[in-house]
PDB file of C-alpha atoms in Angstrom:
ATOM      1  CA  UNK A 213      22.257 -51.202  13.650  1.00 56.00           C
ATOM      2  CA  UNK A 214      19.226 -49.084  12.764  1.00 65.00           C
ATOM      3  CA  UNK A 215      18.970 -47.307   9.173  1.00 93.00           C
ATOM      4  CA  UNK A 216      19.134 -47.547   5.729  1.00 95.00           C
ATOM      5  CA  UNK A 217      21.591 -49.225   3.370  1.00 95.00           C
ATOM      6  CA  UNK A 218      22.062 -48.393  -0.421  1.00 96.00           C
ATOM      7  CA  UNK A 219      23.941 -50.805  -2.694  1.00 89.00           C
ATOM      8  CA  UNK A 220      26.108 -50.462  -4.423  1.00 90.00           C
ATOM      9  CA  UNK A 221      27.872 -47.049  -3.261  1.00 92.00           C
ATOM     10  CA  UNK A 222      28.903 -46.704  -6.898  1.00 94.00           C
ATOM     11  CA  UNK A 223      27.429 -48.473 -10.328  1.00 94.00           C
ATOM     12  CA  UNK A 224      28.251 -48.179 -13.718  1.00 93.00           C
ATOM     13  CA  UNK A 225      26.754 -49.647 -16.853  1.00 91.00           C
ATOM     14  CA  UNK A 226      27.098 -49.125 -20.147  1.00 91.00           C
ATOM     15  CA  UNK A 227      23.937 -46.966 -21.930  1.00 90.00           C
ATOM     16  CA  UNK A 228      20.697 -49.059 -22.964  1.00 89.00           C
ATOM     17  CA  UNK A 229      21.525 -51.415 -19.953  1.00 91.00           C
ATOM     18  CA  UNK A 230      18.493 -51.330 -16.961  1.00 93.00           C
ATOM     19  CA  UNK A 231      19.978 -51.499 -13.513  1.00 94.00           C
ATOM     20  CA  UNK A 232      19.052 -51.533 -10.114  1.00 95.00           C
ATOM     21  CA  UNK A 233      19.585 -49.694  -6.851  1.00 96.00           C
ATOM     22  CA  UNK A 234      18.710 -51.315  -3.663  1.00 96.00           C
ATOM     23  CA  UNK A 235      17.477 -49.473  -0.930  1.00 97.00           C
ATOM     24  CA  UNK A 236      16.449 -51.439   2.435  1.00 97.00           C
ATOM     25  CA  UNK A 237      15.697 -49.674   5.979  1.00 97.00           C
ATOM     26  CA  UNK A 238      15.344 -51.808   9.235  1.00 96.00           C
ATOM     27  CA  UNK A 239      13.338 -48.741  10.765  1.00 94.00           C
ATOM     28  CA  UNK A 240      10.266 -49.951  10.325  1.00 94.00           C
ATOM     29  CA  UNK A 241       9.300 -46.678   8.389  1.00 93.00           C
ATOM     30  CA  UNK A 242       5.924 -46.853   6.323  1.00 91.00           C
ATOM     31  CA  UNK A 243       7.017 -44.390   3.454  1.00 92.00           C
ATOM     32  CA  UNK A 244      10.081 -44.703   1.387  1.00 95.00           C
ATOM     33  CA  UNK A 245      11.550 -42.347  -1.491  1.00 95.00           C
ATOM     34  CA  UNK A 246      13.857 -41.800  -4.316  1.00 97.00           C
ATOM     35  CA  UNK A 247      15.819 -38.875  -5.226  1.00 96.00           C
ATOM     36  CA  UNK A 248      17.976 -37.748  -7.744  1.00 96.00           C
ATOM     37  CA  UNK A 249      20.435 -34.918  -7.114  1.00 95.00           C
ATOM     38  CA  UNK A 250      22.332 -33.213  -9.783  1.00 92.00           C
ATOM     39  CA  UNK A 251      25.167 -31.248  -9.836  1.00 83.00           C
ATOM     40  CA  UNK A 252      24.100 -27.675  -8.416  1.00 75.00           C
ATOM     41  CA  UNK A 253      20.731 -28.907  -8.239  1.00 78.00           C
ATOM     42  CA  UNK A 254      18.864 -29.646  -5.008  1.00 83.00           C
ATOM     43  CA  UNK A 255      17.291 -32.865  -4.974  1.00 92.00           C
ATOM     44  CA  UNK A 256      14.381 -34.057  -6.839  1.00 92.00           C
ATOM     45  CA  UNK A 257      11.870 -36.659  -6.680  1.00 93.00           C
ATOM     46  CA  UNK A 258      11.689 -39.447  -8.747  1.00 96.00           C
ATOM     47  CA  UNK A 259       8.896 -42.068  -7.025  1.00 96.00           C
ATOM     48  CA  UNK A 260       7.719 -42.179  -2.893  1.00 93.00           C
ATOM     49  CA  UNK A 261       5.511 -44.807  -1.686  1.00 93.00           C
ATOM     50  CA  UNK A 262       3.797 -44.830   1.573  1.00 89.00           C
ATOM     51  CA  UNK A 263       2.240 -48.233   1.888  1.00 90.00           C
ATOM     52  CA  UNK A 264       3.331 -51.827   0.615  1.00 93.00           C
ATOM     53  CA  UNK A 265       2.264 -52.629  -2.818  1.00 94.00           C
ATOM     54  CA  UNK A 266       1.460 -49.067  -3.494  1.00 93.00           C
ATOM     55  CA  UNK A 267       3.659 -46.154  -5.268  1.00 94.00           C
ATOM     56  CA  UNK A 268       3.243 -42.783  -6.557  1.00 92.00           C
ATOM     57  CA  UNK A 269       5.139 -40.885  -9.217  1.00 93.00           C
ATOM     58  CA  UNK A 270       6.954 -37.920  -8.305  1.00 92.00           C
ATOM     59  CA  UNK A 271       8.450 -34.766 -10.317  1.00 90.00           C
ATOM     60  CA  UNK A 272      10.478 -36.727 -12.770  1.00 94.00           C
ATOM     61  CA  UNK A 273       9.462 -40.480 -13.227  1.00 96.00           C
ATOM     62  CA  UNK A 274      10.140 -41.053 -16.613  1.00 96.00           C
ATOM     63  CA  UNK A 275      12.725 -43.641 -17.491  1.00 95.00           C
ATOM     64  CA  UNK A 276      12.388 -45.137 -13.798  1.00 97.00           C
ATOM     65  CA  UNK A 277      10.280 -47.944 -12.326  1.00 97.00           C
ATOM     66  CA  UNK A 278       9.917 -48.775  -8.950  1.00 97.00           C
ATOM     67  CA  UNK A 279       8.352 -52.102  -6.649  1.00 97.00           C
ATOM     68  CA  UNK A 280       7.390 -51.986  -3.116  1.00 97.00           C
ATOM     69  CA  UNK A 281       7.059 -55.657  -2.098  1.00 97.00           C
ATOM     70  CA  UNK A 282       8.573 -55.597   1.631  1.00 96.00           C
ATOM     71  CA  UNK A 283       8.219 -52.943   3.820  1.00 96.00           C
ATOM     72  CA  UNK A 284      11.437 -52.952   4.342  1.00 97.00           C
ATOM     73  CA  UNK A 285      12.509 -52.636   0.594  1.00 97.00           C
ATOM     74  CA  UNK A 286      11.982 -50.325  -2.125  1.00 98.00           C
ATOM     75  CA  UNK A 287      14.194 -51.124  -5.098  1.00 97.00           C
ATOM     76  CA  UNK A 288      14.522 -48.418  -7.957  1.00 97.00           C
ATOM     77  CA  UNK A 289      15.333 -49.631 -11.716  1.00 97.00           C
ATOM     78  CA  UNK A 290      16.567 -46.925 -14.209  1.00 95.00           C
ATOM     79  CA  UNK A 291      15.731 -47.877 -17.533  1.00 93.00           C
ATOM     80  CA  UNK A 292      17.331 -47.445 -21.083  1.00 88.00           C
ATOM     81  CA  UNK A 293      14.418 -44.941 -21.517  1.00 87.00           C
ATOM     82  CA  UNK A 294      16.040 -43.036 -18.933  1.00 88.00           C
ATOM     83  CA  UNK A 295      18.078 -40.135 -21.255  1.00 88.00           C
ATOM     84  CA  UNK A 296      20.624 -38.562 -18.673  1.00 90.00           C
ATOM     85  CA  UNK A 297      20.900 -41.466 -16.227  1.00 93.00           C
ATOM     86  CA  UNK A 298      24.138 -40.317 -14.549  1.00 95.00           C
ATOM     87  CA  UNK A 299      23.445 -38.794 -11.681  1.00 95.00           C
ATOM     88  CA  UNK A 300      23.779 -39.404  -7.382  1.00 96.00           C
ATOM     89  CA  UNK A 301      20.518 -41.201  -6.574  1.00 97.00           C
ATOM     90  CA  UNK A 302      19.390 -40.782  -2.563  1.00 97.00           C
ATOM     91  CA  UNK A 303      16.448 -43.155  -0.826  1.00 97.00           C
ATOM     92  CA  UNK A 304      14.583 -41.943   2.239  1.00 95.00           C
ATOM     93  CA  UNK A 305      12.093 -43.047   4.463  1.00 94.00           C
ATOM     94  CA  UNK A 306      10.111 -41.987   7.533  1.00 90.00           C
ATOM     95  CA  UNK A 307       7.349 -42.562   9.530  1.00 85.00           C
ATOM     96  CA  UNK A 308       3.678 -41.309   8.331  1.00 74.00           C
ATOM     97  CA  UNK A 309       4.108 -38.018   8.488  1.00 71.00           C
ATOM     98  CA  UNK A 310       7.613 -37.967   9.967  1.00 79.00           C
ATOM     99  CA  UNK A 311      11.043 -36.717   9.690  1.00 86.00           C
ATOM    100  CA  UNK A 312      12.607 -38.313   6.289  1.00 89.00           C
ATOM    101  CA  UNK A 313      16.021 -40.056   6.600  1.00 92.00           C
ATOM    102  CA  UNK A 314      18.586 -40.672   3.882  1.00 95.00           C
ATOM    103  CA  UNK A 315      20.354 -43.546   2.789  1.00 96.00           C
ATOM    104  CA  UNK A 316      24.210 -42.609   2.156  1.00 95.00           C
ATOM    105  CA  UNK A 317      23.510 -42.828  -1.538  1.00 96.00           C
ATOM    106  CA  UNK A 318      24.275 -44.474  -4.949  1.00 96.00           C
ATOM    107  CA  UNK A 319      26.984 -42.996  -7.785  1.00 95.00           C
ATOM    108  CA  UNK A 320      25.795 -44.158 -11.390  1.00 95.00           C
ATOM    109  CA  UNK A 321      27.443 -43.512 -13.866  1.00 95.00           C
ATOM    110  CA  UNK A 322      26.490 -44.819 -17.916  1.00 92.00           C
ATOM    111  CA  UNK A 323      28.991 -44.833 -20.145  1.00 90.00           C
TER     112      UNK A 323
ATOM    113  CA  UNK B 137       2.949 -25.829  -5.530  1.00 78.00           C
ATOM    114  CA  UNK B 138       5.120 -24.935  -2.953  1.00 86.00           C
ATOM    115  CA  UNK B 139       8.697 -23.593  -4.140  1.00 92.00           C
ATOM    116  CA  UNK B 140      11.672 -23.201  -2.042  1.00 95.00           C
ATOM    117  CA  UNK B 141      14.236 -20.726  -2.482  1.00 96.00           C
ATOM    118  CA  UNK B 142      18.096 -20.635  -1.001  1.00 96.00           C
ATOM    119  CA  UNK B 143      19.662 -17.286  -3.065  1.00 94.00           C
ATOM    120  CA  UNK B 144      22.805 -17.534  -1.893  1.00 93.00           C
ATOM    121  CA  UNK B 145      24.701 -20.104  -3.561  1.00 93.00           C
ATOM    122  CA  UNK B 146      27.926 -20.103  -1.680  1.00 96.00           C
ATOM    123  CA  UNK B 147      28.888 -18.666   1.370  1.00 96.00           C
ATOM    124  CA  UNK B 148      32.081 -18.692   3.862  1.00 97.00           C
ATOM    125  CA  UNK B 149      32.514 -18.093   7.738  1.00 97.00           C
ATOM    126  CA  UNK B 150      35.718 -18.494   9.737  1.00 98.00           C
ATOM    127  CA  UNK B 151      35.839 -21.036  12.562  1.00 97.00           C
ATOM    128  CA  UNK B 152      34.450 -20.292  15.640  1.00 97.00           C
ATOM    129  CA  UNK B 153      32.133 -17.075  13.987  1.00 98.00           C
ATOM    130  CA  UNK B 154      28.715 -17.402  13.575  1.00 98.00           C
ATOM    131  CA  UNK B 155      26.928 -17.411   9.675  1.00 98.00           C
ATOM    132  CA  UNK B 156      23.538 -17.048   8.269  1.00 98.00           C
ATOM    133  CA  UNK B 157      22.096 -19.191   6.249  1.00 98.00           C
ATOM    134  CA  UNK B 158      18.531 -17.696   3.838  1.00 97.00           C
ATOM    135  CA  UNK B 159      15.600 -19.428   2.845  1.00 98.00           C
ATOM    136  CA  UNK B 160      12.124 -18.394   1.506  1.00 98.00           C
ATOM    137  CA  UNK B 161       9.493 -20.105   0.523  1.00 97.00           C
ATOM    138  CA  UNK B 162       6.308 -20.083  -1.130  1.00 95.00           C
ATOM    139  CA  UNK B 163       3.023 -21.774  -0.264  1.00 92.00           C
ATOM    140  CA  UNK B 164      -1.035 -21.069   0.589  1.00 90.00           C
ATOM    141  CA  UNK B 165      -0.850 -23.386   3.439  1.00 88.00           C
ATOM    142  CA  UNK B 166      -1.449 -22.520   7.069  1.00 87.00           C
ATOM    143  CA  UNK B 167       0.323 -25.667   8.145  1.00 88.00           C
ATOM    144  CA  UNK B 168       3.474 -27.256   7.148  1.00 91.00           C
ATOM    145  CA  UNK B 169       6.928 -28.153   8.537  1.00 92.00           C
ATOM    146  CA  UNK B 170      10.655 -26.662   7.147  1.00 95.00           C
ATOM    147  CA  UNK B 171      13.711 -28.706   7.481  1.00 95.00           C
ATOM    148  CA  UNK B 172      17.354 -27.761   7.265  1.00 97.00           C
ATOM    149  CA  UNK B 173      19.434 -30.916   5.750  1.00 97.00           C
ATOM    150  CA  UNK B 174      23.100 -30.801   5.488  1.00 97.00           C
ATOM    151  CA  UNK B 175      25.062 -32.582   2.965  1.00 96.00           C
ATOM    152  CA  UNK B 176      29.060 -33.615   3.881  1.00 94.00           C
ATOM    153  CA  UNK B 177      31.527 -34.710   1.314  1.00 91.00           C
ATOM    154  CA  UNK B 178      30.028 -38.121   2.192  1.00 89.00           C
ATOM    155  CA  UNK B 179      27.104 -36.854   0.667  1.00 91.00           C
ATOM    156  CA  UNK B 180      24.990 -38.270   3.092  1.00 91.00           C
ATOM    157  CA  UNK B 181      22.166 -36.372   3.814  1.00 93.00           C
ATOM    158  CA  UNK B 182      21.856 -35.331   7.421  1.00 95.00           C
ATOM    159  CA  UNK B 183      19.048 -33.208   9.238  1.00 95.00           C
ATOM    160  CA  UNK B 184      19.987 -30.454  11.192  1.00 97.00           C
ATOM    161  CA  UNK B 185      16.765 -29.085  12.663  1.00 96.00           C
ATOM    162  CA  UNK B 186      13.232 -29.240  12.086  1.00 94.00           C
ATOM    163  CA  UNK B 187      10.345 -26.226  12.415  1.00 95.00           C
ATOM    164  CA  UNK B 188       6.481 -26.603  12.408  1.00 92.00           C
ATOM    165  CA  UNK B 189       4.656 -23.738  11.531  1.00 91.00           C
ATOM    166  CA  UNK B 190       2.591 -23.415  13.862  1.00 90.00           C
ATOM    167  CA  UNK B 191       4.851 -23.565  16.550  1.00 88.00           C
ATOM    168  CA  UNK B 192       5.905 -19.676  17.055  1.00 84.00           C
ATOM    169  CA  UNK B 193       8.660 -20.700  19.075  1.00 92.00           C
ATOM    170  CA  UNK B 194      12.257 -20.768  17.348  1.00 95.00           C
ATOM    171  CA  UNK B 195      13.536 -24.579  16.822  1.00 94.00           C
ATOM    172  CA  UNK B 196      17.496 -24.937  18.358  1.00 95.00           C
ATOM    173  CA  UNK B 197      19.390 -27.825  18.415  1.00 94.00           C
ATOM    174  CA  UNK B 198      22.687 -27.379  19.746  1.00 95.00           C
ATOM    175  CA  UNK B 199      24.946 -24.753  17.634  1.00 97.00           C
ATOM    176  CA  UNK B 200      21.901 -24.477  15.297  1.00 97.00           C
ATOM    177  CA  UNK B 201      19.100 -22.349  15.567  1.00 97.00           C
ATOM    178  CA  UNK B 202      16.366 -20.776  13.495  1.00 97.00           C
ATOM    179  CA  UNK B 203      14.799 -17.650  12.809  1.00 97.00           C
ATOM    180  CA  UNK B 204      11.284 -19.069  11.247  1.00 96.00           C
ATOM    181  CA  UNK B 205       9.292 -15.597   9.990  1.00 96.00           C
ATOM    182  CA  UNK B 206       5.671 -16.997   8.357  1.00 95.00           C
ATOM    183  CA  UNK B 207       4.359 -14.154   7.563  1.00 94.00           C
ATOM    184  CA  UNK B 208       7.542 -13.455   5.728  1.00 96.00           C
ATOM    185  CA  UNK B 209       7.982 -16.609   4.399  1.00 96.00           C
ATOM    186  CA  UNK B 210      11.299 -16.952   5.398  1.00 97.00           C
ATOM    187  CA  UNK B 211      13.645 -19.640   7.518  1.00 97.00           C
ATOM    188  CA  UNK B 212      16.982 -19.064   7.922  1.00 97.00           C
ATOM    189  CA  UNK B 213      19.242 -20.839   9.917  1.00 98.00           C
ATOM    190  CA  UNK B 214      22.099 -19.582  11.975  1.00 98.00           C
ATOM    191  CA  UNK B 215      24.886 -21.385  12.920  1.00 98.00           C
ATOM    192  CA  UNK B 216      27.105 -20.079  15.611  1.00 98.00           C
ATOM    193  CA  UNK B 217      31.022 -21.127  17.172  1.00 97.00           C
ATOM    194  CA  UNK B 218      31.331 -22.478  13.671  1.00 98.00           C
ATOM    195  CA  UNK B 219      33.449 -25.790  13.173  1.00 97.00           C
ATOM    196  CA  UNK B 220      35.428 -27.223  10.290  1.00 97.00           C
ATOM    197  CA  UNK B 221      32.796 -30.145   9.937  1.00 96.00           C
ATOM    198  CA  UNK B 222      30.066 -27.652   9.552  1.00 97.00           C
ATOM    199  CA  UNK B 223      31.642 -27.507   6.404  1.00 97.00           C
ATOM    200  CA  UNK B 224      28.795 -29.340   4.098  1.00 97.00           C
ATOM    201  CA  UNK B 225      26.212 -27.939   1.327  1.00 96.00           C
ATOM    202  CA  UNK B 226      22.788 -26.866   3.285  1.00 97.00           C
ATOM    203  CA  UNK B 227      19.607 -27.402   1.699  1.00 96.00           C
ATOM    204  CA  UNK B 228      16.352 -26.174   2.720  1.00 97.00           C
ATOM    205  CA  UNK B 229      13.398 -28.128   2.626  1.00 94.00           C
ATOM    206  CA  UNK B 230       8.886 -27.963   2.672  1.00 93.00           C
ATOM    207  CA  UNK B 231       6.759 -30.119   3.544  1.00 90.00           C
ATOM    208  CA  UNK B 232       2.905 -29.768   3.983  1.00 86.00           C
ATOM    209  CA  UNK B 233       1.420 -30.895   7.163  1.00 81.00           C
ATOM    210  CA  UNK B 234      -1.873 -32.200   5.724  1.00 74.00           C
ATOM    211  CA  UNK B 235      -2.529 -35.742   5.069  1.00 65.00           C
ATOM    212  CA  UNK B 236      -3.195 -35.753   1.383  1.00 65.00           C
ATOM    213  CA  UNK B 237      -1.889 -37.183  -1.857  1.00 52.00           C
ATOM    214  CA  UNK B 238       1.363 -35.941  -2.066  1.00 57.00           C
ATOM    215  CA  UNK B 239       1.490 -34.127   1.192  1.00 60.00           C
ATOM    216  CA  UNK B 240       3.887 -36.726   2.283  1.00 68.00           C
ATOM    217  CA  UNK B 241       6.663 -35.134  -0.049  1.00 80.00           C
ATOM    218  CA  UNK B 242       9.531 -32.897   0.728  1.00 88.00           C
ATOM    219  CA  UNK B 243      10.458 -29.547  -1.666  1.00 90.00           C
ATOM    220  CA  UNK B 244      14.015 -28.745  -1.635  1.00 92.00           C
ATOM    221  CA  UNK B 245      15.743 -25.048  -2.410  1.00 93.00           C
ATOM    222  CA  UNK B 246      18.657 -25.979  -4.365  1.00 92.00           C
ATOM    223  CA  UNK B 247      21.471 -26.139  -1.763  1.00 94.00           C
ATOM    224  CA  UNK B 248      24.206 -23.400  -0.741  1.00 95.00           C
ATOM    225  CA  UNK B 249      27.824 -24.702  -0.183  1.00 96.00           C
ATOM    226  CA  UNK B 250      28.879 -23.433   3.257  1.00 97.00           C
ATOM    227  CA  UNK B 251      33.203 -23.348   3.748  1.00 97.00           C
ATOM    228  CA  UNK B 252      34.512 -23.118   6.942  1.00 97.00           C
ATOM    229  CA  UNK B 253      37.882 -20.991   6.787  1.00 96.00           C
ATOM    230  CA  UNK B 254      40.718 -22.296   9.724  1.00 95.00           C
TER     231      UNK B 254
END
């Protein structure tokens, strides 16, 4: 089965906690992304990265960090810095150049 | 930077009618591509159809086709014999076709919530 997988489908911590999302594709895609979507907001970008062992910042990158070790993996870590954590976070990849596909998504929620 | 722009924040269509759905955007570029996404309950974000610029011809996949204007700046998509799972909230997207840093990223309009009335 060819895609991506996000885990867990839904998270919650309590605030000043890190935690992880996983995001692994099997498509052998070269760029990978995270998004954060907001209610009645479209999505935005929080870090892409297009080649292993290299990342770029997108429009709101504060509070997050990011590692792209694998290919196949591009785990995102919310921080305590983070101030409005909650949200629906969405990974993509694609191809140089390509179409992006989505991951079904993450729920977290900090209490 | 590139903006996108969906005005219409909700709209509604009856099953089986066809619907409209408006985008503009904003860029200096001669080259790019536009994407239509759709987003089900699931929340899983789907593509529906894909346009490159400099294609004049009118991208159509299935029940969904386009009406790309560049010098207008506008792509909106139509989606006809409309169905219950159509049902989602479309987003409009950018993306720059040159091969710089950043170019790689995609600019969404903020969504409109389609229903589908039975």
């Amino acid at each position: 089965d060819g895609g991506i997988t996000q885990s867990p489908k839904y998270l919650f911590r309590k605030e000043g906690q890190n935690v992880t999302l996983s995001c692994e594709q099997n498509l052998n895609h070269d760029a990978m992304y995270w998004y954060r979507q907001d209610p009645g907001q479209g999505l935005r970008l929080i870090y892409y990265s297009q080649i292993v062992n290299d990342f770029q910042k997108g429009d709101i990158a504060e509070g997050y960090s990011v590692s792209r070790e694998k290919k196949e993996s591009f785990p995102l870590t919310v921080t305590s810095a983070q101030k409005n954590p909650t949200a629906f976070y969405l990974c993509a990849s694609s191809t140089f150049g390509g179409v992006e596909y989505f991951g079904p998504g993450t729920r977290l929620t900090v209490t | 930077a590139q903006t996108v722009t969906q005005s219409q924040p909700e709209m509604s269509v009856q099953e089986a009618e066809t619907v409209t759905l408006s985008c503009t955007y904003d860029t200096s570029e001669s080259d790019y591509y536009l994407f239509w996404y759709k987003q089900p309950p699931s929340r899983q974000m789907i593509l529906v159809i894909r346009q490159e610029a400099y294609k004049q011809q009118n991208a159509t996949e299935n029940r969904f086709s386009v009406n790309f204007q560049k010098a207008a700046k506008s792509f909106s998509l139509k989606i006809s014999d409309s169905q219950l799972g159509d049902a989602a909230m479309y987003f409009c997207a950018y993306r720059s076709a040159f091969v710089s840093s950043g170019s790689e990223k995609l600019v969404f309009g903020k969504g409109m919530k389609l229903t589908v009335n039975p």
